[in-house]
Coordinates of C-alpha atoms and ligand atoms in Angstrom, one line a residue:
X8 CA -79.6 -135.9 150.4
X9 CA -77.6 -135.5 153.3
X10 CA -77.5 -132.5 156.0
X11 CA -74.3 -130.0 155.3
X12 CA -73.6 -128.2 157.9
X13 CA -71.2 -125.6 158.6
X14 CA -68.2 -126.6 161.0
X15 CA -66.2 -124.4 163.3
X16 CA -63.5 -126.6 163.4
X17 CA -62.9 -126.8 160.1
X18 CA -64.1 -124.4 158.3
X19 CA -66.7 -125.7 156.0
X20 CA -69.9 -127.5 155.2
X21 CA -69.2 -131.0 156.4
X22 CA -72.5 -133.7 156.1
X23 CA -73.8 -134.7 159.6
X24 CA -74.5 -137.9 160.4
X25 CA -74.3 -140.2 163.0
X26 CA -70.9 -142.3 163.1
X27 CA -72.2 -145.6 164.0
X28 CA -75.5 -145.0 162.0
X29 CA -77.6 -145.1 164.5
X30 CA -78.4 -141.6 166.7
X31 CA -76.4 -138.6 166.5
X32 CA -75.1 -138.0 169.9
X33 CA -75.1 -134.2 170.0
X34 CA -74.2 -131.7 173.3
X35 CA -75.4 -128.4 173.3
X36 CA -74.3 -125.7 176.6
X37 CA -77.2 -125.0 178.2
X38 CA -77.8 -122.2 180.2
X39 CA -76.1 -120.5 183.6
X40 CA -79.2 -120.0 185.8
X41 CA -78.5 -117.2 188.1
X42 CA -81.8 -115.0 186.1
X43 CA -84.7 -115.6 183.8
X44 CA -82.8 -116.5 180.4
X45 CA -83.3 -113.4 177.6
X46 CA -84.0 -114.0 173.8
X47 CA -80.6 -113.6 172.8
X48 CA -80.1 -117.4 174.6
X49 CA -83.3 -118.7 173.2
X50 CA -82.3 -117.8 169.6
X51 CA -79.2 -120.3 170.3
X52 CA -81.8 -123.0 171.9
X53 CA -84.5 -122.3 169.5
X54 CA -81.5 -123.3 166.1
X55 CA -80.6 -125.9 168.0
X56 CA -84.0 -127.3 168.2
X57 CA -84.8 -126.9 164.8
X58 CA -81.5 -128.6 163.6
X59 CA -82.8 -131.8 165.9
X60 CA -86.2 -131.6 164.7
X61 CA -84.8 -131.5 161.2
X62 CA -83.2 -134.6 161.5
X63 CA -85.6 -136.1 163.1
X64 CA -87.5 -135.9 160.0
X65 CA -85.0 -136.7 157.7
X66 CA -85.0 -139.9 159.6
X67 CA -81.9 -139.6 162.0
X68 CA -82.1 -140.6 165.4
X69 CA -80.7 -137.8 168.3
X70 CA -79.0 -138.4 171.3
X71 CA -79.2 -135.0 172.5
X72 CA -77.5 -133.8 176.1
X73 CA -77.7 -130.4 177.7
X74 CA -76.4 -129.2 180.6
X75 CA -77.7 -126.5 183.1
X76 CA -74.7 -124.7 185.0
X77 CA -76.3 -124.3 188.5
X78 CA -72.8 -123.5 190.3
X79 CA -70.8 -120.7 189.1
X80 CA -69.5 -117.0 190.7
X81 CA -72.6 -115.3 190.0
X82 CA -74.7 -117.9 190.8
X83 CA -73.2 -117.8 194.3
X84 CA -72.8 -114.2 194.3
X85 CA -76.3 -113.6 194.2
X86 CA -77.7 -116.5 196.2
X87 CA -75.9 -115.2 198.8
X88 CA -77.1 -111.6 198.4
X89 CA -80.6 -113.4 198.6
X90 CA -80.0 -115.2 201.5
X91 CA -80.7 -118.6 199.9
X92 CA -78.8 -122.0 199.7
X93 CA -78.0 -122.1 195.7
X94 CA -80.1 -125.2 194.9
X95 CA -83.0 -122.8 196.3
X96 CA -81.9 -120.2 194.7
X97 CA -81.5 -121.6 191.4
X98 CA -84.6 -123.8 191.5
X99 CA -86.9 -120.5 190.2
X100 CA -84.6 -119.6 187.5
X101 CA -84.7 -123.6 186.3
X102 CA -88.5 -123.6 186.3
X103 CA -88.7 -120.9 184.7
X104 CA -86.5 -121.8 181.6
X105 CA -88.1 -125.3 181.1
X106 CA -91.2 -123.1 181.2
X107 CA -89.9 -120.7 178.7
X108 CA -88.3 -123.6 176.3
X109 CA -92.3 -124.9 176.2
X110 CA -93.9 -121.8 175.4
X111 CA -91.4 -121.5 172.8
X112 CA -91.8 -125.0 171.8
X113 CA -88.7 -126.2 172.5
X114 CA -88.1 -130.0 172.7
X115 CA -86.4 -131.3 175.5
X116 CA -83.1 -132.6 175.0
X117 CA -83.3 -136.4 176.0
X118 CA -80.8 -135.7 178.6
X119 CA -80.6 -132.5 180.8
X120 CA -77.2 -132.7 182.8
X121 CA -77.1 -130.5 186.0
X122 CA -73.6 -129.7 187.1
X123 CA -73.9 -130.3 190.7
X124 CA -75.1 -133.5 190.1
X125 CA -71.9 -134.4 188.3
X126 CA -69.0 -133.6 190.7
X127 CA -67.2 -137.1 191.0
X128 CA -67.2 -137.2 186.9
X129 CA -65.6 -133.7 186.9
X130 CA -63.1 -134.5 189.8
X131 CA -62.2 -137.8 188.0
X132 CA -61.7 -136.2 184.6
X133 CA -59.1 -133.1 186.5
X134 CA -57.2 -136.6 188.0
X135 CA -57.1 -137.6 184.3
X136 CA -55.9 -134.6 182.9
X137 CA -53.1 -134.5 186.3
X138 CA -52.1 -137.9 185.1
X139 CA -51.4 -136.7 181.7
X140 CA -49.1 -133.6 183.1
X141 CA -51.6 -131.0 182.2
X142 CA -52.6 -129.8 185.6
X143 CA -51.4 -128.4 188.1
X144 CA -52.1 -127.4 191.8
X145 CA -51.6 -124.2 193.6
X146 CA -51.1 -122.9 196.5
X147 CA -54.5 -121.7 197.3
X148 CA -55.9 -124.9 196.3
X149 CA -57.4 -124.8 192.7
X150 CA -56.6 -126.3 189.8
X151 CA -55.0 -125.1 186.7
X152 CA -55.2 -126.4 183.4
X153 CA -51.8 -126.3 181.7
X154 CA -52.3 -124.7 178.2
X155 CA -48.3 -124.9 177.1
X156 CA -49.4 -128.9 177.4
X157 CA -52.1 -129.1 174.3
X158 CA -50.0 -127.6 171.2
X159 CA -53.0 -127.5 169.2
X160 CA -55.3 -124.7 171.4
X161 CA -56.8 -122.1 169.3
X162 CA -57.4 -124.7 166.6
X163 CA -61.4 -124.5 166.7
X164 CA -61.1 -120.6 167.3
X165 CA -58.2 -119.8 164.7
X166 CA -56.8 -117.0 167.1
X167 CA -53.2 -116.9 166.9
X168 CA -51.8 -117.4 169.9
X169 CA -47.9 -117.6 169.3
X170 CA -47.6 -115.2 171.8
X171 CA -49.1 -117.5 174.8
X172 CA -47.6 -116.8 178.2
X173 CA -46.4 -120.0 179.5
X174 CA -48.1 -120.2 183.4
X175 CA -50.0 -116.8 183.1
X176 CA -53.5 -117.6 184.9
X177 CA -56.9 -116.9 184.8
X178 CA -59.1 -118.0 187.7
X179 CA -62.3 -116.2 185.9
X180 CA -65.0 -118.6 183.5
X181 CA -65.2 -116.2 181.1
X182 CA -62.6 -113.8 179.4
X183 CA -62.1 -112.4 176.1
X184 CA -58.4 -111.6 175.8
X185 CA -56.6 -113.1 172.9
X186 CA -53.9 -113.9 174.7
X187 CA -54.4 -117.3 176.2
X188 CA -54.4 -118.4 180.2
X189 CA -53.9 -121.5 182.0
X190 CA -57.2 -121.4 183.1
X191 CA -59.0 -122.8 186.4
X192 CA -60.3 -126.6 186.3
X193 CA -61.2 -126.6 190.1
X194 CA -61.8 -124.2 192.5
X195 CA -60.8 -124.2 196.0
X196 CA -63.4 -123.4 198.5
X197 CA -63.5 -119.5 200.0
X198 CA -65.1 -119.2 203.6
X199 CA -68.6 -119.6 203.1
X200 CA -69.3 -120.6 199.6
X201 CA -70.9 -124.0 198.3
X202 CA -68.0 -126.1 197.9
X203 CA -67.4 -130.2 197.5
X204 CA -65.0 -132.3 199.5
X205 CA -63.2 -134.1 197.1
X206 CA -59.9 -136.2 196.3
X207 CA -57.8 -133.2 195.0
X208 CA -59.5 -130.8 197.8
X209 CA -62.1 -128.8 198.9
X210 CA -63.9 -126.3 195.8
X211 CA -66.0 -126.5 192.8
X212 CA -65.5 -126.7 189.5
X213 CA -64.4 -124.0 186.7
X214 CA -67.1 -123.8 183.7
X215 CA -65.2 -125.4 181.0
X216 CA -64.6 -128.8 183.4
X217 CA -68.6 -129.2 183.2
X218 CA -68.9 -129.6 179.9
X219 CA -66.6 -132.1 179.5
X220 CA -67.4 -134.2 182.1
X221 CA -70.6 -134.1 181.1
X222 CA -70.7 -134.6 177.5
X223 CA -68.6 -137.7 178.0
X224 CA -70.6 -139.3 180.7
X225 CA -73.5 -139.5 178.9
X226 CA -72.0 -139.6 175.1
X227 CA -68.5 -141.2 174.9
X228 CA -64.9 -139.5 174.7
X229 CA -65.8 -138.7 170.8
X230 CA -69.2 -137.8 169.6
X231 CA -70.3 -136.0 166.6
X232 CA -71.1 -132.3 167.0
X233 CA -70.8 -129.8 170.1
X234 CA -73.3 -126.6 169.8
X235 CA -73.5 -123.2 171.6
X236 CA -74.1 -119.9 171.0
X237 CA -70.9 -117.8 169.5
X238 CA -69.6 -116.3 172.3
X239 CA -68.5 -120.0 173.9
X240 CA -66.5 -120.5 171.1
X241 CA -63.5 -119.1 172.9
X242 CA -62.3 -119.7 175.5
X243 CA -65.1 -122.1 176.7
X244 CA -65.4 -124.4 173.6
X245 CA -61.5 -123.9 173.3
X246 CA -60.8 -125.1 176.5
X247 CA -63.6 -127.9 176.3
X248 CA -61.5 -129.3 173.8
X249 CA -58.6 -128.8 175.3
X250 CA -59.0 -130.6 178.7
X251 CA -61.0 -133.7 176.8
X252 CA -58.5 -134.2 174.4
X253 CA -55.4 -134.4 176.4
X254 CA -57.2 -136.5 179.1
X255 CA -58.5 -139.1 176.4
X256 CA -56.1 -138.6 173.2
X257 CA -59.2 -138.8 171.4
X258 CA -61.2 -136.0 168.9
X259 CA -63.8 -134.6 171.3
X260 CA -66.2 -133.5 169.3
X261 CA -66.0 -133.6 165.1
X262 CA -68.7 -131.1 164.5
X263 CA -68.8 -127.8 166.0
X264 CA -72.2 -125.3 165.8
X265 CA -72.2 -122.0 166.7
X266 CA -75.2 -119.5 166.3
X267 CA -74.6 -115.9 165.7
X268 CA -76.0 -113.7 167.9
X269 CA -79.3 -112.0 168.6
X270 CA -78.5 -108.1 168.3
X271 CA -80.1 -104.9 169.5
X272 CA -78.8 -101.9 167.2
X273 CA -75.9 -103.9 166.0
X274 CA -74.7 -104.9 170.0
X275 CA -74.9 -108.6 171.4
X276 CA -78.2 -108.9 173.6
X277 CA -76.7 -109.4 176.9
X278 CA -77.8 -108.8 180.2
X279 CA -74.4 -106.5 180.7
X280 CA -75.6 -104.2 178.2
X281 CA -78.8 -103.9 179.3
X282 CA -80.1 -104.2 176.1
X283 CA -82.7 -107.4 176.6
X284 CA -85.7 -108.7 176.8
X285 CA -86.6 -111.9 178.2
X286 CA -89.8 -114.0 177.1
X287 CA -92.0 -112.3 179.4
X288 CA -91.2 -108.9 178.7
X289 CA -93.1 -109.9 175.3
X290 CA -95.5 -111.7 176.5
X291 CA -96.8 -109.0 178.5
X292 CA -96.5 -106.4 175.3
X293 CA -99.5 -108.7 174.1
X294 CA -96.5 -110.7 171.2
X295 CA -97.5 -114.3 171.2
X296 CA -95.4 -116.9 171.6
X297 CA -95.6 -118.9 168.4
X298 CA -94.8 -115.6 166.8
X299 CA -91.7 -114.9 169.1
X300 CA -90.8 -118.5 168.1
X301 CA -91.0 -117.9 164.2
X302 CA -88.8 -114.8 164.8
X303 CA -86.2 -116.5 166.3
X304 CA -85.8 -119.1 163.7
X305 CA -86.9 -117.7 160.7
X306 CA -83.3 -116.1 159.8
X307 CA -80.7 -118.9 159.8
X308 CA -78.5 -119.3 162.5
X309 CA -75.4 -118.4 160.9
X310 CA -76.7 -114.8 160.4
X311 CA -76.5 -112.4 163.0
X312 CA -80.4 -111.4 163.7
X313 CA -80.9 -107.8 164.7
X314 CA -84.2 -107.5 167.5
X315 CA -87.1 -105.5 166.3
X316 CA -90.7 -105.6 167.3
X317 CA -91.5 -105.2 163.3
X318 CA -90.4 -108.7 162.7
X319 CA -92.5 -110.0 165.6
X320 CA -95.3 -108.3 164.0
X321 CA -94.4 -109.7 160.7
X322 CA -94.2 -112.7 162.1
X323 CA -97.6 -112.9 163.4
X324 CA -98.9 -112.1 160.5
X325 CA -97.3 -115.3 158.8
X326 CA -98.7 -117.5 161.0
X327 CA -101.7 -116.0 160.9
X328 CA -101.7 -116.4 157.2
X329 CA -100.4 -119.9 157.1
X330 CA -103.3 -120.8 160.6
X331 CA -106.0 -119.5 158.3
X332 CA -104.9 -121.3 155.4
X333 CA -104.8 -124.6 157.1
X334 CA -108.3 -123.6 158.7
X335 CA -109.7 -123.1 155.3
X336 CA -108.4 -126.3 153.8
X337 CA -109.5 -128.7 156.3
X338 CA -112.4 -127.1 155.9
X339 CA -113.5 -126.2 152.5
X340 CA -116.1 -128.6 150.4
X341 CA -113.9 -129.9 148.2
X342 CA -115.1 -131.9 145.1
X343 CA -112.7 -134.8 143.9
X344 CA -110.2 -134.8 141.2
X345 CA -106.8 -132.9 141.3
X346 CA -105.2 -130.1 139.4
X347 CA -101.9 -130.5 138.2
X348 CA -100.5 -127.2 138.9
X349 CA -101.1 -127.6 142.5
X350 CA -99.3 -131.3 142.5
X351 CA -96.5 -129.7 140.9
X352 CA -96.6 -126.7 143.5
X353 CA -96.6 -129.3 146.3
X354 CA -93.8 -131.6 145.0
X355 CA -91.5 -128.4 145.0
X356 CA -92.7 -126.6 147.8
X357 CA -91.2 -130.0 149.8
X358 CA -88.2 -131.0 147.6
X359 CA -87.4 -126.6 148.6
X360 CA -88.2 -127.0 151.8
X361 CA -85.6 -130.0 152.5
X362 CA -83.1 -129.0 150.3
X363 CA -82.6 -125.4 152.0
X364 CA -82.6 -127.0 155.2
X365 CA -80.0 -129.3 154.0
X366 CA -78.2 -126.8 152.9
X367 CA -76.7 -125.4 156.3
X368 CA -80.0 -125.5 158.3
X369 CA -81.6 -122.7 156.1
X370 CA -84.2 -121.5 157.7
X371 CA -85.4 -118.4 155.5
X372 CA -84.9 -120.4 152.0
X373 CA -86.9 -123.6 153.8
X374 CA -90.2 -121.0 154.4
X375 CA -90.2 -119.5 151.0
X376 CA -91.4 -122.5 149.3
X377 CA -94.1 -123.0 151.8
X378 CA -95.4 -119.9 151.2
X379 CA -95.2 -119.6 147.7
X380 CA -97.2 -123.0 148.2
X381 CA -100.0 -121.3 150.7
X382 CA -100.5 -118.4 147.5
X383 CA -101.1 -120.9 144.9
X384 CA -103.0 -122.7 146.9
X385 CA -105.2 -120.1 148.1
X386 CA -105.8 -118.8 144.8
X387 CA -106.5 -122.2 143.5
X388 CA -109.6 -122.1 145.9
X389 CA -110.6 -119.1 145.1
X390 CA -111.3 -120.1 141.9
X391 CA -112.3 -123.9 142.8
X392 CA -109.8 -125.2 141.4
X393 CA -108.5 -127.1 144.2
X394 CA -109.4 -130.5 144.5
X395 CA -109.5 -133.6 147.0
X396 CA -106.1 -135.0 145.9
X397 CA -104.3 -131.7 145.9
X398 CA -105.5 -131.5 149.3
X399 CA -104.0 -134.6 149.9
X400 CA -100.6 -133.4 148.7
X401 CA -100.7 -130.1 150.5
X402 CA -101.0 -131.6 153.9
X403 CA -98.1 -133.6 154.5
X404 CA -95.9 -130.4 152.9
X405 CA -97.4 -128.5 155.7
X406 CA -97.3 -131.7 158.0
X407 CA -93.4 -131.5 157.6
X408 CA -93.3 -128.2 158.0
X409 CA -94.5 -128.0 161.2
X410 CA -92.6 -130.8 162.4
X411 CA -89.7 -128.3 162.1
X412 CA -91.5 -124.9 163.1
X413 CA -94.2 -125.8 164.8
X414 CA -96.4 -123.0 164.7
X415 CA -99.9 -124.4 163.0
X416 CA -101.7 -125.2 166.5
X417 CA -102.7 -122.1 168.3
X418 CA -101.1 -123.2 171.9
X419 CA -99.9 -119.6 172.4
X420 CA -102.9 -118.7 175.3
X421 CA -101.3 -120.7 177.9
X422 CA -97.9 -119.2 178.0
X423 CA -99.3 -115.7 177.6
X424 CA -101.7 -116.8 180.2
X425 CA -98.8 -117.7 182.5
X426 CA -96.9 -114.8 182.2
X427 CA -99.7 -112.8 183.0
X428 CA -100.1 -114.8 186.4
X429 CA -96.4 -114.2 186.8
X430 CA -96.9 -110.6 186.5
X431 CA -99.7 -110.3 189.1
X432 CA -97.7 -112.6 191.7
X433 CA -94.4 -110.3 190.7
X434 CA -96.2 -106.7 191.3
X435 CA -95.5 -106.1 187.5
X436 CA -98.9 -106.3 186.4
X437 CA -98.3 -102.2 185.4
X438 CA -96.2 -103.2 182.5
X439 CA -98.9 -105.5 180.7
X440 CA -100.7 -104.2 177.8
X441 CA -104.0 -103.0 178.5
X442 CA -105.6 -105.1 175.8
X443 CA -104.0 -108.3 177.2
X444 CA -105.7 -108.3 180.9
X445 CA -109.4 -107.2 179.1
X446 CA -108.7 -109.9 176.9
X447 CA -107.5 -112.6 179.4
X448 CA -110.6 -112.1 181.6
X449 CA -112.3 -113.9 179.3
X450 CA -111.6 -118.3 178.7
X451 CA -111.6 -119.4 175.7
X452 CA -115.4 -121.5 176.8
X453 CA -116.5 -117.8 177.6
X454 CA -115.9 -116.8 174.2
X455 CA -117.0 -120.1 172.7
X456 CA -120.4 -119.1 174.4
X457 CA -120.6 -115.5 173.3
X458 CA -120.0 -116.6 169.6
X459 CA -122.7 -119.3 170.0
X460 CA -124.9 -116.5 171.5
X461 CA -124.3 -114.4 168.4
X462 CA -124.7 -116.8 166.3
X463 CA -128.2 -117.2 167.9
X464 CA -128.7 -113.8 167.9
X465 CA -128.4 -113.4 164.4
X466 CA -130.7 -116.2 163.4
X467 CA -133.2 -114.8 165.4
X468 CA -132.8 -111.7 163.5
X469 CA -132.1 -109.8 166.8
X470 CA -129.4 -107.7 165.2
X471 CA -129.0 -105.4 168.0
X472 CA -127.9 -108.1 170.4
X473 CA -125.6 -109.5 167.7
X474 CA -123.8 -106.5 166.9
X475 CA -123.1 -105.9 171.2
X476 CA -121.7 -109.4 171.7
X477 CA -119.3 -108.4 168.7
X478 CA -118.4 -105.2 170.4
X479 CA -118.1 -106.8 173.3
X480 CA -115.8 -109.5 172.0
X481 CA -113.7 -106.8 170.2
X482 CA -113.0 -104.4 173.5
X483 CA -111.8 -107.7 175.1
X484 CA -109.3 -107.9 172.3
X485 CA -111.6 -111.0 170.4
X486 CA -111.8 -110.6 166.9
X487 CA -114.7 -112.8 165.1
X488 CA -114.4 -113.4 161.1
X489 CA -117.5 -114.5 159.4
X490 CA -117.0 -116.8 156.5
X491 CA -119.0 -119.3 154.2
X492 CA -117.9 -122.5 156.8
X493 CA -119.1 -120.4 160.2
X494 CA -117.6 -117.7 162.8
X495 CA -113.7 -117.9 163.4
X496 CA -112.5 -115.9 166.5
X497 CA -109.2 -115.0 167.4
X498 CA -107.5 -113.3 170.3
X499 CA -105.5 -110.0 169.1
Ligands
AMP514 P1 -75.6 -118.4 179.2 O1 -76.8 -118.7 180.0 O2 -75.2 -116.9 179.3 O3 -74.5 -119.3 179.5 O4 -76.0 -118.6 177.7 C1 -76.8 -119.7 177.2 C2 -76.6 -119.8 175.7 O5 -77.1 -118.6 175.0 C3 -75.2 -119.9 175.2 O6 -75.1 -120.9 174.2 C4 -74.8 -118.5 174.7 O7 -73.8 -118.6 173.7 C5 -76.1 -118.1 174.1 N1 -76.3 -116.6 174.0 C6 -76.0 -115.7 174.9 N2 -76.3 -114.4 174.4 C7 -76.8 -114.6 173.1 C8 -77.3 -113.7 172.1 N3 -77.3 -112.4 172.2 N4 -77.6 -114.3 170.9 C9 -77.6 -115.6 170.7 N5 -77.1 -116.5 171.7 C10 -76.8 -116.0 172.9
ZN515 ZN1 -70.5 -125.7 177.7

């Protein structure tokens, strides 16, 4: 079974695979660093990385390319309100979103494309598209892209757009009128701001020239699929397609993703509104990461996913279900043999688990399985019947499981550890939960020895000492869980 997923361009579930068999070579927009990235982008990076992952496992090889706009109006705007040459500027805001992507367990693409570093391919590629009649220069300098020039426009987008102005410009990256504009390919330079020396003048380039240049440099003219969030898919996807196209007379991209957004009471999380949260505004309010992670992914990316802090919650309690099962597993004494029933559950739990992810990357249907799986399972060994072999079989369902979500190893102190450290160094320590710093002024070896002191304590029959190490543990947000196969501890 093959991967159907859905297709902007034309309208349906279309298989994905690569076109020389080999890797998929796959470009997805990467972020405009001018401020910390909020979880509305990461829903889009997080889809994106379970799609790769995905077909990783199904055995597909990825050639995956993003790019990291580090020019751009407000990027300028507010390096120069900071006093700060843009690479400095921009450096923080890049540091920061590799180190978001990790705590959220994000693979990195195998090729992260920085605009500035690609000015000569974007030059060449506005030369190209001037060669074909497409461009034009004006007065001031800049670049226009001439839409009357690509007949098709609109095609990925479906906007009607009979009623196209021929000439009528728009110097701006982003705009949401339905009514086209020749829009800007190069920028001439304004007193003061970063600008290039180039062949067709002094400037920078628009947004939309990035992409392109940099999706073909590192994966041909035509490549297989082109993701972003929804918002690019007009006018920046649009006029991706339109400036590659007319330069190469070749199909840019066949396959086009987009993931709905991430709302807040029905509105787009954006940083316009307001209305967002970034990574570290939750790891403060004590939400770990894996759990911010499995929130993100668990509804399928061509949903639109409304924010609350109920489904982080819910979502820590999943993992903390599926952690513990995995925990008890590994560990339980087990005698050999294998019940049926549970080699049945297995076999179905994975055949569900691949065929809803097949199935247009489904996300919610590819969990079910796995936890109807973790509930048979655990009952099984409740009432011993779980054996050695089923074991065995249970595993590799959760092995590929995580090789999607990734959530079975606890990794989430580090990043929670991080953005406490952020907070302390940013004045913002105020806005951390309480529970958080008691509970982060203790390593994990400090609570390794505590629980080894209890569990002294208690074989000593010194009760009293016991019971304060627990209490202890507990106000500094550790929570211990005595079982058959010793003391588990967790952090709240
Ligand atoms: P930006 O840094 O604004 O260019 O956005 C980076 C990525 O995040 C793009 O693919 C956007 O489409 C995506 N994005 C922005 N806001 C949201 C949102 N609320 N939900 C999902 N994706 C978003
Ligand atoms: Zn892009």
């Amino acid at each position: 079974m093959t991967l159907r997923l859905f297709n902007t361009l034309t309208g349906q579930l279309d298989a994905l695979e690569p076109a020389d068999g080999t890797a998929l070579r796959m470009y997805a927009c990467g972020p405009t660093v001018y401020d910390f990235g909020h979880i509305g982008n990461f829903r889009t990076f997080l889809q994106v990385d379970v799609l790769r992952r995905f077909l990783k496992l199904s055995g597909t090889a990825v050639r995956h390319v993003m790019n990291i706009t580090d020019v751009d109006d407000k990027i300028i705007r507010n390096a120069g309100a900071a006093g700060l040459p843009i690479g400095e500027y921009t450096k923080q805001y890049v540091d920061a979103f590799f180190e978001d992507l990790e705590a959220l367990r994000v693979e990195r693409p195998e090729t992260i494309a920085r605009a500035t570093e690609h000015i000569p391919q974007m030059v060449a590629l506005i030369e190209r598209i001037a060669a074909a009649g497409a461009a034009y220069k004006v007065e001031d300098g800049s670049w226009y892209f001439r839409l009357a020039a690509f007949p098709e426009y609109g095609k990925l987008s479906k906007k009607d757009l009979s009623g196209m102005e021929d000439g009528a410009r728009v110097d701006v990256d982003e705009y949401e009128k339905d009514s086209a504009r020749d829009f800007a390919l190069w920028k001439a330079a304004k007193p003061g701001e970063t600008s290039w020396d180039t062949v067709i003048g002094r400037g920078r380039p628009g947004w939309h020239i990035e992409c392109s240049a940099m999706a073909m440099e590192y994966l041909g003219e035509s490549f297989e699929l082109h993701c972003g969030g929804e918002d690019l898919m007009f006018p920046h996807h649009e006029n991706e397609i339109a400036q590659s196209e007319t330069a190469t007379h070749k199909p840019f991209a066949r396959h086009w993703m987009h993931v709905r957004f991430l709302l807040v009471d029905g509105r787009k999380m954006s940083k316009s509104e307001g209305n967002f949260y970034t990574l570290r505004d939750l790891l403060l309010k004590g939400f770990k990461a894996s759990a911010i992670r499995l929130a993100l992914i668990s509804v399928p990316y061509r949903r639109p996913l409304n924010f609350t802090f109920d489904s982080l919650a819910d979502a820590t309690n999943a993992i903390d279900r599926l952690r513990t099962f995995r925990a008890r597993l590994i560990a339980a004494d087990i005698a050999a043999g294998e019940n049926p029933q549970l080699q049945e559950a297995a076999k179905n739990a994975r055949a569900g688990f691949f065929a809803a992810l097949n199935n247009d990357l489904n996300t919610a249907d590819a969990l079910a399985p796995v936890f109807e799986l973790v509930r048979a399972a655990n009952a099984a060994m409740d009432g011993g019947q779980l054996f050695a072999a089923d074991r065995d079989a249970i595993l590799p369902v959760l092995g590929d499981f995580d090789a999607v979500f990734d959530l079975l190893e606890d990794r989430d102190a580090e990043p929670t550890r991080r953005a406490l450290e952020w907070a302390k160094a940013s004045g913002r320590i105020g806005e951390v939960a309480p529970e958080l710093i008691a509970a982060q002024s203790l390593s994990d070896a400090d609570v390794e020895a505590l629980v080894a002191e209890r569990t002294a304590a208690k074989k000593a029959r010194n009760f009293a000492r016991a019971d304060a190490i627990r209490a202890e543990l507990a106000e500094k947000g550790v929570i211990l869980e005595d079982s058959k196969d010793g003391v588990r501890w967790k952090r709240k």
